[in-house]
mmCIF file of C-alpha atoms in Angstrom:
data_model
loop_
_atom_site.group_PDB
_atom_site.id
_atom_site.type_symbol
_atom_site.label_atom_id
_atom_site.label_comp_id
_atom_site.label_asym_id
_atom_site.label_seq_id
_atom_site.Cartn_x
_atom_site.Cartn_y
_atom_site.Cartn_z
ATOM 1 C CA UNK D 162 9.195 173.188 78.981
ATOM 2 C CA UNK D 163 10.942 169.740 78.326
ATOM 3 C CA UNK D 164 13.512 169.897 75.839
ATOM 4 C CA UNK D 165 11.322 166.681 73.752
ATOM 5 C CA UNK D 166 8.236 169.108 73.693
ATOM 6 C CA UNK D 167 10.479 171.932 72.079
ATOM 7 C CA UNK D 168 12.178 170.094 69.799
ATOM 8 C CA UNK D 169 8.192 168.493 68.623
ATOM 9 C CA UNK D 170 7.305 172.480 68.434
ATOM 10 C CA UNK D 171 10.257 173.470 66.391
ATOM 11 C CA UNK D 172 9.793 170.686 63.692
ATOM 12 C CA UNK D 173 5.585 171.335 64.094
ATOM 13 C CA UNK D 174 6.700 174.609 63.316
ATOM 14 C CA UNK D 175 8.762 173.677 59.968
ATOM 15 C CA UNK D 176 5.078 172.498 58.996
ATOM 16 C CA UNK D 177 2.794 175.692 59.538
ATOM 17 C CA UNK D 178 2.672 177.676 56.941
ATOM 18 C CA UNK D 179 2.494 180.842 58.781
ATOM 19 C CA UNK D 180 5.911 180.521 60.258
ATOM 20 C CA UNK D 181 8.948 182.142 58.924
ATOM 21 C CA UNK D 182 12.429 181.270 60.230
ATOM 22 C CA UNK D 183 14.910 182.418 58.281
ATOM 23 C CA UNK D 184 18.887 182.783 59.497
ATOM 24 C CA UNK D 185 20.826 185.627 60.422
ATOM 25 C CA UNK D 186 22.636 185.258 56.812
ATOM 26 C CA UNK D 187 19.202 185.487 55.194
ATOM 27 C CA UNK D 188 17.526 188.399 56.815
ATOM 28 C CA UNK D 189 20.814 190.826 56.788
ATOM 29 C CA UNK D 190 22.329 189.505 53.263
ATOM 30 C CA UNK D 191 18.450 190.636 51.486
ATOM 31 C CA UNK D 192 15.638 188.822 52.693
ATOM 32 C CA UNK D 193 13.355 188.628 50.059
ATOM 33 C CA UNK D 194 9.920 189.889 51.790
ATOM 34 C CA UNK D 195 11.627 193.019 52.665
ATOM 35 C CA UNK D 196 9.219 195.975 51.384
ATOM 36 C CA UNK D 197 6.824 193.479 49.430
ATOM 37 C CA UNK D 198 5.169 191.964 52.700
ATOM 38 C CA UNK D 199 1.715 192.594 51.175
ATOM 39 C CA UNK D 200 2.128 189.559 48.265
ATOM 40 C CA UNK D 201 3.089 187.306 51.215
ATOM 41 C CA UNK D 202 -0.299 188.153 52.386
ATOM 42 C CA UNK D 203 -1.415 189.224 48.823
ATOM 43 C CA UNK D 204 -3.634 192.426 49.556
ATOM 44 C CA UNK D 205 -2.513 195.360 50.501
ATOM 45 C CA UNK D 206 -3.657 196.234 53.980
ATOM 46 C CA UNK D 207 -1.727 197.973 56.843
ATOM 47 C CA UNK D 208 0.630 195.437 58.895
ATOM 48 C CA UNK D 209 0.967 195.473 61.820
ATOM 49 C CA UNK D 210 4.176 194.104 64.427
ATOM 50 C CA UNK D 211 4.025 192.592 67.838
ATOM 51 C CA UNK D 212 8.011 192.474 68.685
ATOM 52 C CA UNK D 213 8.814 189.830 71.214
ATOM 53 C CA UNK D 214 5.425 188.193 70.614
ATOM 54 C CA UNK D 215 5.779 185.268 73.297
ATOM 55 C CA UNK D 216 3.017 182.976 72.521
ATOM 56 C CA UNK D 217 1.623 185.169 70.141
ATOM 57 C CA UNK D 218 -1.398 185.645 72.160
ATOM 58 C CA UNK D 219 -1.883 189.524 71.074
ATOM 59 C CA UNK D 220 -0.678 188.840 67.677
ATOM 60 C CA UNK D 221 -3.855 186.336 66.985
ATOM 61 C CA UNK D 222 -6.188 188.877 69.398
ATOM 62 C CA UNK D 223 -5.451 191.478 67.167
ATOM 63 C CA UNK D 224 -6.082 189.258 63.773
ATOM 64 C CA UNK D 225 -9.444 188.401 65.177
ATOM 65 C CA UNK D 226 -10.100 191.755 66.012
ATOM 66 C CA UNK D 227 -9.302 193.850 63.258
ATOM 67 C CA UNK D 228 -9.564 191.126 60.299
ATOM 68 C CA UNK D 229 -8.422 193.819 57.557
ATOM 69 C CA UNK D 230 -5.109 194.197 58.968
ATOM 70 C CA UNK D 231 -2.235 191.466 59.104
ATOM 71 C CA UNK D 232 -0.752 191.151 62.021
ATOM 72 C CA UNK D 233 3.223 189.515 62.118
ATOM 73 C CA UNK D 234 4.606 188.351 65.433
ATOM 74 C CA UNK D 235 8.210 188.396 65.773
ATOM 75 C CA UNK D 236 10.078 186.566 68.602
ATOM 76 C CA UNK D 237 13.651 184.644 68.708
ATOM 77 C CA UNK D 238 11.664 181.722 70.472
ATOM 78 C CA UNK D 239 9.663 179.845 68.349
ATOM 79 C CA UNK D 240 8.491 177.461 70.813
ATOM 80 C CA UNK D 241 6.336 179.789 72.126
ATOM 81 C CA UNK D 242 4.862 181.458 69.435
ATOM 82 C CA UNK D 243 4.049 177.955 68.341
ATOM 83 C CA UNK D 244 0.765 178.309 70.097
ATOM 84 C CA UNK D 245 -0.015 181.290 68.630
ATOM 85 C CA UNK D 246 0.711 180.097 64.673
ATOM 86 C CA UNK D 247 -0.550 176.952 65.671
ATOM 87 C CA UNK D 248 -4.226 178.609 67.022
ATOM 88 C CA UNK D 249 -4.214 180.814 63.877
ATOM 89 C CA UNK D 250 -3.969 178.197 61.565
ATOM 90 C CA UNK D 251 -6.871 176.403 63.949
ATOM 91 C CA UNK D 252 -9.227 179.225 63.219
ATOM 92 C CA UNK D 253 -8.151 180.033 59.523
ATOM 93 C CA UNK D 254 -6.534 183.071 60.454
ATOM 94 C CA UNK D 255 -5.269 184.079 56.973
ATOM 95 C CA UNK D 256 -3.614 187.572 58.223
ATOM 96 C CA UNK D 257 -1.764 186.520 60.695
ATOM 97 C CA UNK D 258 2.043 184.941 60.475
ATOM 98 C CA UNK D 259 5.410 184.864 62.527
ATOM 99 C CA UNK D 260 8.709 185.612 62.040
ATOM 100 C CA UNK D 261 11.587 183.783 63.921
ATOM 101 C CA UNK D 262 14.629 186.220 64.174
ATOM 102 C CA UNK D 263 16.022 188.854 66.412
ATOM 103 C CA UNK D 264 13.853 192.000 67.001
ATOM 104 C CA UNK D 265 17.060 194.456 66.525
ATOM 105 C CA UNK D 266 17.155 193.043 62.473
ATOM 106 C CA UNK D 267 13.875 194.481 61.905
ATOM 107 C CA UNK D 268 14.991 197.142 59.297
ATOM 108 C CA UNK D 269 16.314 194.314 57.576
ATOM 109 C CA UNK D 270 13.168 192.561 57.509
ATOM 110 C CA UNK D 271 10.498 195.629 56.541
ATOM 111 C CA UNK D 272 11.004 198.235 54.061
ATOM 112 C CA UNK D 273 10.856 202.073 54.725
ATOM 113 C CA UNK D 274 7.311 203.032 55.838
ATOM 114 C CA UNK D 275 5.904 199.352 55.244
ATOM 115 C CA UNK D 276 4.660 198.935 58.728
ATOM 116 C CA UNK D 277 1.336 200.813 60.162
ATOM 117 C CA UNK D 278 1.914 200.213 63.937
ATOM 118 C CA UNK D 279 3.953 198.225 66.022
ATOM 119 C CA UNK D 280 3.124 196.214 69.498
ATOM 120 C CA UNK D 281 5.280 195.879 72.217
ATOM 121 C CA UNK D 282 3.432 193.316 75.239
ATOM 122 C CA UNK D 283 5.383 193.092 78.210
ATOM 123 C CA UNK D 284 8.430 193.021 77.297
ATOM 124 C CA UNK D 285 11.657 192.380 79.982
ATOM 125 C CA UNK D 286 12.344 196.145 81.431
ATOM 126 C CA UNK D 287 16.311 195.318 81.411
ATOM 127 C CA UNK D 288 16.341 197.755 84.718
ATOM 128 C CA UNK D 289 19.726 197.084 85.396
ATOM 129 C CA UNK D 290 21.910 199.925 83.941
ATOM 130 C CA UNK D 291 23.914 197.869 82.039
ATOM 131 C CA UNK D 292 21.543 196.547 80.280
ATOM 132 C CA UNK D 293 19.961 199.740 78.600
ATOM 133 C CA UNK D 294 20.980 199.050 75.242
ATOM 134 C CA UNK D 295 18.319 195.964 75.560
ATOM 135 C CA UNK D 296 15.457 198.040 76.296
ATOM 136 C CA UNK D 297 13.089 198.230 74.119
ATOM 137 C CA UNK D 298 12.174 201.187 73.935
ATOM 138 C CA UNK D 299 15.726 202.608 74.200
ATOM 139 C CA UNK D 300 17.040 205.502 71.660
ATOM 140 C CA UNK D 301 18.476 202.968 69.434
ATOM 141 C CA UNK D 302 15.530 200.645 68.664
ATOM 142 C CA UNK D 303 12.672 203.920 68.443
ATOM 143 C CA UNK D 304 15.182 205.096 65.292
ATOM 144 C CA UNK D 305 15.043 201.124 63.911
ATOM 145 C CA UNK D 306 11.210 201.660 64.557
ATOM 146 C CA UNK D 307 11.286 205.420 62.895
ATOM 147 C CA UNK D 308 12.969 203.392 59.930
ATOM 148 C CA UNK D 309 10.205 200.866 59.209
ATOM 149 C CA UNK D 310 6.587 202.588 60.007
ATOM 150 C CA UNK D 311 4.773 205.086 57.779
ATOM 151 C CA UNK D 312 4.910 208.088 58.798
ATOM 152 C CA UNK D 313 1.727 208.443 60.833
ATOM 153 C CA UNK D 314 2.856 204.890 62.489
ATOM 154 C CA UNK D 315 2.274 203.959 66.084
ATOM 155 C CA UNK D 316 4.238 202.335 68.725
ATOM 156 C CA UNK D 317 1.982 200.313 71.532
ATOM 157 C CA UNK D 318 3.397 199.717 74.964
ATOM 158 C CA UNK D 319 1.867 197.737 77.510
ATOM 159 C CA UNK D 320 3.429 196.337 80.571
ATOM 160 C CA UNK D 321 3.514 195.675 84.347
ATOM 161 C CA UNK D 322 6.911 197.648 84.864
ATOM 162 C CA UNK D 323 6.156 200.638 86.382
ATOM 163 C CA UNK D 324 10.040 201.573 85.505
ATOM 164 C CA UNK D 325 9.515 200.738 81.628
ATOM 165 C CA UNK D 326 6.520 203.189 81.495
ATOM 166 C CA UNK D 327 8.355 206.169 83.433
ATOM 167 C CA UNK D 328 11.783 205.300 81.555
ATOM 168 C CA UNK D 329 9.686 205.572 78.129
ATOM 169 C CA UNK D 330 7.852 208.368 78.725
ATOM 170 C CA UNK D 331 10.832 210.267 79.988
ATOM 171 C CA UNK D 332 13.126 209.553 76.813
ATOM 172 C CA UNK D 333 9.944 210.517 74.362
ATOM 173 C CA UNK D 334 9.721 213.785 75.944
ATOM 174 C CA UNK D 335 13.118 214.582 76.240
ATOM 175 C CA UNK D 336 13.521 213.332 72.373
ATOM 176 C CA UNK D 337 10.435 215.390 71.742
ATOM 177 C CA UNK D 338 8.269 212.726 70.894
ATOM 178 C CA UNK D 339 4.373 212.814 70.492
ATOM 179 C CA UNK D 340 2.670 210.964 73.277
ATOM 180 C CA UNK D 341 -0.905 210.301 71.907
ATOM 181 C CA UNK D 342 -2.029 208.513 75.160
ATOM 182 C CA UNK D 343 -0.288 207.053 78.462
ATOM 183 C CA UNK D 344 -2.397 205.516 81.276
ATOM 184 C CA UNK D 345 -0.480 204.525 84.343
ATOM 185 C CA UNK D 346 -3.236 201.797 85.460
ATOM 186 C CA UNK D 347 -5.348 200.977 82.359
ATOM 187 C CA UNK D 348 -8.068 198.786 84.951
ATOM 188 C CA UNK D 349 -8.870 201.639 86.720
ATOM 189 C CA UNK D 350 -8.762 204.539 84.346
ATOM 190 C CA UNK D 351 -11.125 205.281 82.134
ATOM 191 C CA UNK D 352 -10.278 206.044 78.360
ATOM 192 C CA UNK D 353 -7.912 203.052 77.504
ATOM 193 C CA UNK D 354 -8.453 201.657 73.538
ATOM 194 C CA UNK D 355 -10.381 198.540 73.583
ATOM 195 C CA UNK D 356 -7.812 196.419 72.032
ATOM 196 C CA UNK D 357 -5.743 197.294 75.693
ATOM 197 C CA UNK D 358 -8.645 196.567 77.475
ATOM 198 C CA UNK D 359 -10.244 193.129 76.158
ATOM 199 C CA UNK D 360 -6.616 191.388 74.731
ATOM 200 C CA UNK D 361 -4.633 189.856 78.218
ATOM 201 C CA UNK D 362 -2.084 187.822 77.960
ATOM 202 C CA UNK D 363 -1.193 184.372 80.119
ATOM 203 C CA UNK D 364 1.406 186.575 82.083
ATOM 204 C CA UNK D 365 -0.803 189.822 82.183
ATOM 205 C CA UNK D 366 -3.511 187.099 84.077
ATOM 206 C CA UNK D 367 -1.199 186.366 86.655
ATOM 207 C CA UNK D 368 0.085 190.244 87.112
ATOM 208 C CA UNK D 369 -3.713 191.174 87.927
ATOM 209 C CA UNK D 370 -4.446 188.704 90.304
ATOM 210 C CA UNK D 371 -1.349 190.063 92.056
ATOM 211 C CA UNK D 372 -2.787 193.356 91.984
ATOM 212 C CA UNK D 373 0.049 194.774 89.962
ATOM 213 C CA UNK D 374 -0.990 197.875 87.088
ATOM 214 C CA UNK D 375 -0.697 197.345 83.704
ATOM 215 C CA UNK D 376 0.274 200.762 82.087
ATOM 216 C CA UNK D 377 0.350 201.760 78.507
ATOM 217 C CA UNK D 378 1.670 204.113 75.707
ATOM 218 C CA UNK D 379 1.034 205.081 72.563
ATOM 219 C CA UNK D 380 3.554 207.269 70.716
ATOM 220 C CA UNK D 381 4.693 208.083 67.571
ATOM 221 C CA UNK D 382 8.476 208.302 66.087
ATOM 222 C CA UNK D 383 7.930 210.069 63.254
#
């Protein structure tokens, strides 16, 4: 993407009213939203997270799907999820809005037990050793999780990475984690939730036509 086109998203994005972008200072010094989410959206059903949202393309699935839930997609990149809050706002999405900040502030940014369930679409496996502590599904960020979702909360994790599904489900059993469903090829097993099944993202498109699985989890950290 051209640097012109970003910079037209970023100031389109000053304009939607479903965009938040607050700064660092903001979100860690008391962001004001923090455990009143439901006047933002002013009623009081469950919300629901995609973390590292993309284009927000399972954030808005979702909203259309389940319309009495409100859906926030979170990402660092708000030139993608520009499409998303941009579509939304298209098809008077009223439960759906995004949140430009890091994903490791989220404790920050939701109260104790405010969220219902959390999504997490594809995100980057980090194989490399090093880069465990960006995982997200490491020890670290399942507490930050723990801290924010009500205590029958949800974690949702779909991706291609064959080593993000095997690392995950080995550190929830070893941290003795419930596992309330894991399919290692949702496509070709039966039994997958419908919301796996009929939401695909651009990049999940190009992963099937190169015949890769997509896997998923559903765990709690409670």
């Amino acid at each position: 993407m051209g640097s012109k086109n970003k910079l037209k998203r970023f100031q389109e994005n000053e304009t939607f009213s479903n965009v938040i972008q607050p700064t660092r200072e903001e979100v860690v010094g008391g962001f004001p939203l923090r455990g009143k989410w439901n006047t933002h959206f002013k009623n009081d059903n469950p919300i629901v997270l995609e973390l590292g949202c993309g284009k927000g393309e399972y954030t808005v699935g979702l909203a259309k799907k389940f319309p009495n839930k409100n859906f926030i997609g979170i990402d660092i990149k708000g030139a993608r999820f520009w499409k998303g809050a941009k579509e939304a706002i298209e098809g008077d999405l009223t439960n759906v809005c995004f949140i430009r900040t890091q994903i490791e502030l989220i404790d920050h940014i939701f109260g104790a037990a405010e969220v219902s369930e959390i999504w997490i679409t594809f995100p980057d496996p980090q194989i490399k050793y090093k880069r465990t502590k960006h995982r997200m599904t490491n020890a670290t960020f399942l507490e930050r999780y723990k801290q924010v979702l009500k205590p029958e909360g949800t974690v949702n994790l779909k991706t291609d990475s064959e080593f993000m599904h095997g690392y995950t489900l080995g550190l929830l059993h070893g941290l003795g984690l419930e596992v309330l469903y894991a399919n290692h090829d949702v496509y070709k097993n039966e039994g997958s939730p419908k919301e796996v099944l009929e939401i695909q993202t651009f990049y999940e498109n190009q992963y099937l036509e190169k015949g890769k699985p997509i896997t998923f989890i559903r765990f709690r950290v409670n």
